[in-house]
mmCIF file of C-alpha atoms in Angstrom:
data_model
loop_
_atom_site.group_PDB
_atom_site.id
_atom_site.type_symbol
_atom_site.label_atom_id
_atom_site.label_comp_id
_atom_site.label_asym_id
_atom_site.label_seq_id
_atom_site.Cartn_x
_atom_site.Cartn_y
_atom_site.Cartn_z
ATOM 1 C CA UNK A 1 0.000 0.000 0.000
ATOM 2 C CA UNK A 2 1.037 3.396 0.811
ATOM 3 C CA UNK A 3 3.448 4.750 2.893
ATOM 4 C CA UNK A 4 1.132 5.120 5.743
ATOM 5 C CA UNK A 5 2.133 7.216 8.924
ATOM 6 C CA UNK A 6 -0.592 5.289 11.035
ATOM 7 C CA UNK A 7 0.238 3.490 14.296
ATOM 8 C CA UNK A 8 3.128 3.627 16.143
ATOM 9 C CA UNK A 9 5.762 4.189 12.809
ATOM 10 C CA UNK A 10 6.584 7.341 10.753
ATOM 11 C CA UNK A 11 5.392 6.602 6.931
ATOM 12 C CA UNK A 12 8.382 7.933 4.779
ATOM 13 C CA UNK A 13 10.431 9.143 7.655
ATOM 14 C CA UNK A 14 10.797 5.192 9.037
ATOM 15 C CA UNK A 15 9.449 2.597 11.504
ATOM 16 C CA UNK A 16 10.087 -0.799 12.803
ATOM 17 C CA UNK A 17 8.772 -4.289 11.426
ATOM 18 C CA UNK A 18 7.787 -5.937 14.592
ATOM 19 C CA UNK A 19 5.572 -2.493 15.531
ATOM 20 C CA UNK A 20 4.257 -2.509 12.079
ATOM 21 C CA UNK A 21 2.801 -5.971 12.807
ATOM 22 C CA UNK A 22 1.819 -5.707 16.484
ATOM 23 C CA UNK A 23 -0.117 -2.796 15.483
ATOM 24 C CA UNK A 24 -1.650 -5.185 12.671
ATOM 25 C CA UNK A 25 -2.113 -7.914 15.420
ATOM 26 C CA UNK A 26 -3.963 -5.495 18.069
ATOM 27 C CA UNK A 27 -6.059 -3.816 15.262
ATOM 28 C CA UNK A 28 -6.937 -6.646 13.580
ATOM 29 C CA UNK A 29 -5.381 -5.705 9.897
ATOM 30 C CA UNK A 30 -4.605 -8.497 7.446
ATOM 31 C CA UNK A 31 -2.294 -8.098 4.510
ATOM 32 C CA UNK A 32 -3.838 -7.684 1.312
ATOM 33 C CA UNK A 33 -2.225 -8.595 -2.556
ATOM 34 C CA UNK A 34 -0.225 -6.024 -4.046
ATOM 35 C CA UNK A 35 -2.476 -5.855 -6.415
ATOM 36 C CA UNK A 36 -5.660 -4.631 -4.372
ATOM 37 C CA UNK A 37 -3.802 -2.415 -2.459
ATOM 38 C CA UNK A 38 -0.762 -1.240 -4.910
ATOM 39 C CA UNK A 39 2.647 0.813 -3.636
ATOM 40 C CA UNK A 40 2.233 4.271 -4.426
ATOM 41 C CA UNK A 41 5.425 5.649 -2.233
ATOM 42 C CA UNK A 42 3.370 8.652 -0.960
ATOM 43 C CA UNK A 43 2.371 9.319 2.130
ATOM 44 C CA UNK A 44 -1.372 8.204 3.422
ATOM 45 C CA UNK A 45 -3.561 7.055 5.655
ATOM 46 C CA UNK A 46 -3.739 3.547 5.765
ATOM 47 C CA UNK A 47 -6.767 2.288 3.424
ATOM 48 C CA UNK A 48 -7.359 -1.322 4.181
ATOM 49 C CA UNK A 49 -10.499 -2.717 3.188
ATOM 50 C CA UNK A 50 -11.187 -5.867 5.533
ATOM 51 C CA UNK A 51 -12.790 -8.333 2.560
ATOM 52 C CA UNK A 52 -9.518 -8.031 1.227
ATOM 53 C CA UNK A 53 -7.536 -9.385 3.418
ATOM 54 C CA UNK A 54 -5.964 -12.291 2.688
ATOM 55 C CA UNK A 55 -3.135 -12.878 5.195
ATOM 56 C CA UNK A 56 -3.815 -12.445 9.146
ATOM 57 C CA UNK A 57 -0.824 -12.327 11.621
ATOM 58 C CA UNK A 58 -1.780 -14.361 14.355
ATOM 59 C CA UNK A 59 1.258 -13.807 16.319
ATOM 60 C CA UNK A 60 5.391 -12.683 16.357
ATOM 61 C CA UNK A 61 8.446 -13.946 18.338
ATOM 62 C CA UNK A 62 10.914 -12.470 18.982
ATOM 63 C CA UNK A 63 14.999 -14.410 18.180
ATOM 64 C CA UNK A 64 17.381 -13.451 20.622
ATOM 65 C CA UNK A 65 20.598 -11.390 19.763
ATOM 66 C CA UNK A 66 22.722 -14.185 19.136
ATOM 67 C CA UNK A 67 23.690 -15.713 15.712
ATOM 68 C CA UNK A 68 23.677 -19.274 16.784
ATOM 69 C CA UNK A 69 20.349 -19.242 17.844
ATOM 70 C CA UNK A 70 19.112 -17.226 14.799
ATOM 71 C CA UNK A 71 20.340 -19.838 12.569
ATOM 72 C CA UNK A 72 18.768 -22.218 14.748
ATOM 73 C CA UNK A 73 15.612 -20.169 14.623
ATOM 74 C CA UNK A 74 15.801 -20.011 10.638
ATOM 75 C CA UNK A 75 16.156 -23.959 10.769
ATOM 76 C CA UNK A 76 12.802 -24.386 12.673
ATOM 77 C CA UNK A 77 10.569 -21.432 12.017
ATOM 78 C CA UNK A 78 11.993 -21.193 8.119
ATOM 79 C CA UNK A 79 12.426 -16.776 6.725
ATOM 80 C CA UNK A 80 13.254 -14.584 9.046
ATOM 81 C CA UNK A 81 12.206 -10.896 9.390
ATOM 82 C CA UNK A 82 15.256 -8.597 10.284
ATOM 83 C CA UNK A 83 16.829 -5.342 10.611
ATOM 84 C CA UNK A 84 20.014 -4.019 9.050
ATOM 85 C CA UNK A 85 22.156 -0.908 8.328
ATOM 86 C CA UNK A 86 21.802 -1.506 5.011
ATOM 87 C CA UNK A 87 23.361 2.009 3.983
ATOM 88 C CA UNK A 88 26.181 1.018 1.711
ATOM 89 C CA UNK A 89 24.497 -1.205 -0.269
ATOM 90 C CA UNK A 90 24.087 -0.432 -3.317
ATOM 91 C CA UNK A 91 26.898 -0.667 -4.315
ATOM 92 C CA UNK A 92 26.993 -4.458 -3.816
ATOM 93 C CA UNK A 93 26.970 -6.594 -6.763
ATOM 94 C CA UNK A 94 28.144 -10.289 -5.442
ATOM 95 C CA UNK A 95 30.220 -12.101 -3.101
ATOM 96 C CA UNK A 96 30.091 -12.346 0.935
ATOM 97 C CA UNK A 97 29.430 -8.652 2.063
ATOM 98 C CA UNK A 98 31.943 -8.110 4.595
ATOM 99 C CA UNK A 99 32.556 -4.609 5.906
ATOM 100 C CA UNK A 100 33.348 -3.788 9.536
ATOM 101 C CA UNK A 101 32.152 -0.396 9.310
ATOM 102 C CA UNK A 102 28.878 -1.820 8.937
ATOM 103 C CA UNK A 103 28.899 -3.586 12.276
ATOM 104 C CA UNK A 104 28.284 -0.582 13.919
ATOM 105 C CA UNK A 105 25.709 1.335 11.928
ATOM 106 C CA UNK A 106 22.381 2.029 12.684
ATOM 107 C CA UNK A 107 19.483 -0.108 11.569
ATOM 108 C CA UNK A 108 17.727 1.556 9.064
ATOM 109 C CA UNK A 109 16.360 -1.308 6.535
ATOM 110 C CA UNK A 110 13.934 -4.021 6.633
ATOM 111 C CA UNK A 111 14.738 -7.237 4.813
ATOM 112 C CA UNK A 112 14.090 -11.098 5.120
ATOM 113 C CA UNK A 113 17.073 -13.662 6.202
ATOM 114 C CA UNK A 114 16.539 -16.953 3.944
ATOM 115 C CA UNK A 115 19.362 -19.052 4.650
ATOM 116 C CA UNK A 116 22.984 -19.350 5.809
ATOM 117 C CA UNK A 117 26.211 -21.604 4.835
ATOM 118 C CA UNK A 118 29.566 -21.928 4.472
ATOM 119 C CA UNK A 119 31.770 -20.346 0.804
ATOM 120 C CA UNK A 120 35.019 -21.232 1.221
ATOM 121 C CA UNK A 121 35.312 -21.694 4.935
ATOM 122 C CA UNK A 122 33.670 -18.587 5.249
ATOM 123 C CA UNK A 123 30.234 -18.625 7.101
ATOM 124 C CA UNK A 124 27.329 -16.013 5.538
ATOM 125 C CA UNK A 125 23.997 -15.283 5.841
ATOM 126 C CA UNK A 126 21.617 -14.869 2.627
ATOM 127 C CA UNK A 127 19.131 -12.310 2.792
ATOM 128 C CA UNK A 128 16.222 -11.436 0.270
ATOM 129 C CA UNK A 129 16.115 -7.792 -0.465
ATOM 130 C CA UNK A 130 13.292 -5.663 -1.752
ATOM 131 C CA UNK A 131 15.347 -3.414 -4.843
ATOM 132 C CA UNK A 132 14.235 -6.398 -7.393
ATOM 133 C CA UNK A 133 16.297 -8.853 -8.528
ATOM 134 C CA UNK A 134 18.503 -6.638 -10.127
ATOM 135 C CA UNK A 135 20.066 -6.012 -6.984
ATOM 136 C CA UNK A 136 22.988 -8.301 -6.004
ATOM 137 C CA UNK A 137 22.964 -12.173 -6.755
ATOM 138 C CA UNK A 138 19.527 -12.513 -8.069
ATOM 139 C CA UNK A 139 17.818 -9.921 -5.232
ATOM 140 C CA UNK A 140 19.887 -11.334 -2.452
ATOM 141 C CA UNK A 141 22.459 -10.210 -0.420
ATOM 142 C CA UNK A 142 25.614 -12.953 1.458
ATOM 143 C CA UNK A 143 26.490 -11.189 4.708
ATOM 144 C CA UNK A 144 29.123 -12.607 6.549
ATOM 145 C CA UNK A 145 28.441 -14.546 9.587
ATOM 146 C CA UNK A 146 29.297 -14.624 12.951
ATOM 147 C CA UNK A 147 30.394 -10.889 14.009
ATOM 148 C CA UNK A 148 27.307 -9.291 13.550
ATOM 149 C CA UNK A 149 27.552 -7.526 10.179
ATOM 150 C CA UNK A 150 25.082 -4.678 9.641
ATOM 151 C CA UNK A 151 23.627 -5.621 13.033
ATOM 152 C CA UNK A 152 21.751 -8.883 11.286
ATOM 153 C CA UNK A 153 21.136 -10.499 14.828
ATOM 154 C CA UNK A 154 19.755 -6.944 16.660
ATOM 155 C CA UNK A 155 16.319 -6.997 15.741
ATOM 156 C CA UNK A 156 14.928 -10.424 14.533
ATOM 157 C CA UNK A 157 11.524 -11.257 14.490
ATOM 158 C CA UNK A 158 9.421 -14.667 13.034
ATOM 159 C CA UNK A 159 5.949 -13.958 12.299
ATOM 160 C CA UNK A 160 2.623 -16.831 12.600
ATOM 161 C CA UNK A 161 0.670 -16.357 9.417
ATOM 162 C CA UNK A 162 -2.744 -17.230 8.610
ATOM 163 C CA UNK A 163 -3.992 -17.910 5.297
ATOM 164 C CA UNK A 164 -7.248 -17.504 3.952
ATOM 165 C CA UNK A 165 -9.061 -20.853 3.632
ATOM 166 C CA UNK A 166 -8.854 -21.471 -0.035
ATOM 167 C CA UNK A 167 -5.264 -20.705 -0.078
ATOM 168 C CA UNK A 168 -4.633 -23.337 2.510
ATOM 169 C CA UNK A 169 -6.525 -25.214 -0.329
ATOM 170 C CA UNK A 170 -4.212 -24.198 -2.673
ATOM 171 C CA UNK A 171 -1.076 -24.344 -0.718
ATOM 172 C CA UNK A 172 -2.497 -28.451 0.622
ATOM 173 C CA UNK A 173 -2.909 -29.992 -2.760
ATOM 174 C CA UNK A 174 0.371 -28.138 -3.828
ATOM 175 C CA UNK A 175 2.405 -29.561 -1.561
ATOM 176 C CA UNK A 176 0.642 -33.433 -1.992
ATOM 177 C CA UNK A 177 1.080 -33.634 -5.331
ATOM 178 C CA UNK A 178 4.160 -31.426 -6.232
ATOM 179 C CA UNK A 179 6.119 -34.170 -6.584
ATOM 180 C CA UNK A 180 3.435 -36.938 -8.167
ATOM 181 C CA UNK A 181 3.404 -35.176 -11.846
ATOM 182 C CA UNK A 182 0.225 -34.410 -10.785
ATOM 183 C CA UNK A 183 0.321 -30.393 -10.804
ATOM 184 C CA UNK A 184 -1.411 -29.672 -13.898
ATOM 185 C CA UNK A 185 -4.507 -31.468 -11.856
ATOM 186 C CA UNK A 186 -4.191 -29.917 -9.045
ATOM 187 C CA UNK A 187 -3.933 -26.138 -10.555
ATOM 188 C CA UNK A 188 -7.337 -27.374 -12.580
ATOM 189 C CA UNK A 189 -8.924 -28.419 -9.083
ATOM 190 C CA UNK A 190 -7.673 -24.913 -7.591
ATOM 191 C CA UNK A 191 -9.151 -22.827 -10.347
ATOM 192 C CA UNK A 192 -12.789 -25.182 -10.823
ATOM 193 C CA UNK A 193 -12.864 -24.846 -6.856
ATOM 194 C CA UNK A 194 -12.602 -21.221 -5.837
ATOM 195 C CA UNK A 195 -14.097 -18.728 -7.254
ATOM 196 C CA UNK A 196 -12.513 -15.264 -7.372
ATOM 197 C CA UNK A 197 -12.088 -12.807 -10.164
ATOM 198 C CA UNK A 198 -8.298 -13.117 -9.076
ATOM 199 C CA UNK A 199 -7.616 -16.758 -8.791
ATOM 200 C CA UNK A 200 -5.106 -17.323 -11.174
ATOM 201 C CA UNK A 201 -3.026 -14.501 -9.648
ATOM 202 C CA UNK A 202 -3.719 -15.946 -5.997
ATOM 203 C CA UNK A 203 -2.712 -19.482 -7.307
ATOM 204 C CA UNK A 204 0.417 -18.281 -8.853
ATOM 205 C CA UNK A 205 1.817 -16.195 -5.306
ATOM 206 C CA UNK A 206 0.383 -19.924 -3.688
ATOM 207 C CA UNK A 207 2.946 -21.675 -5.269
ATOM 208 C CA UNK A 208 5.994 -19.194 -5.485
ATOM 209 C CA UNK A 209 5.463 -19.338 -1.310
ATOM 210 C CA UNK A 210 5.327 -23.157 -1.188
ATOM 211 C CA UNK A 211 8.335 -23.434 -3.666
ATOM 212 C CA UNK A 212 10.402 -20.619 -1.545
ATOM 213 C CA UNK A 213 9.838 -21.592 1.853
#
């Protein structure tokens, strides 16, 4: 949606994540497609429209500030939702990010951790960024791991979703028959079995969440 200034954050001048969604938790606001409620980067009053919602956050926990235990966290709860001084950048094209400068900086950017491993004995993190996926390896960043670069561990939040019961549908059959050469049957059973004027759409963000998670 818009940039809105409403609860506890500051629209365009900044916020936090895990206020963002407690506010969404206490008032009851589920997230809506992009395409209902498109990104206009202006500031507004939020606009939600309740039959829209798609997405409810039932809950968030909060990961402790400790990298061991946020990649055991990552392991068990799967993407994480984290904060980073992510002011140099973009200027990153590949590789591990390492820069100690950036162990220090404020927290200024809200991004999702997907994974970690090991690139030549040395450890990283892999974080999904939201500059498109012409930014870094394919939309991702590699930080390195284990000193606390860009303050990756500081603020680290996992979030309980709940779907919409169609897309549980959806997301059921997907993952029964992803792997039985049956998904051309099961797409046909999604579409033939709920009807909205978006399905296709819905079907198609569905299965890029199963296949990413």
């Amino acid at each position: 949606g818009k940039v809105s200034g409403d609860g506890p954050n500051s629209g365009c001048n900044g916020g936090f994540t895990d206020k963002t969604m407690q506010w969404m938790i206490d008032n009851k606001v589920a997230l809506e497609y992009e395409e209902d409620y498109p990104y206009t980067a202006k500031a507004a009053q939020c606009a939600h429209q309740a039959e829209r919602g798609i997405v409810t956050i039932a809950g968030l926990m909060k990961i402790p500030q400790d990298e061991d235990q946020l990649a055991t966290a990552l392991v068990q709860y799967g993407p994480l939702s984290v904060l980073v001084a992510a002011g140099n950048w973009h200027s990153y094209e590949q590789g591990i990010y390492d820069q100690e400068s950036c162990i220090t900086e404020g927290l200024n950017h809200g991004v999702i951790l997907v994974a970690f491993g090991i690139d030549e004995s040395i450890p990283y993190w892999t974080i999904r960024n939201s500059w498109g996926w012409g930014f870094g390896e394919n939309g991702h960043i590699r930080l390195a791991r284990g000193k606390g670069m860009c303050g990756v561990q500081k603020r680290v939040d996992f979030y309980l979703f709940l779907w919409r019961f169609y897309e549980v549908v959806c997301l059921l059959f997907l993952s029964l028959y992803l792997n039985s050469g049956a998904l051309d049957n099961t797409y046909s059973y999604c579409l033939s079995h709920i009807t909205n004027s978006k399905t296709s759409k819905r079907w198609e963000l569905s299965e890029s969440l199963y296949t990413h998670w």
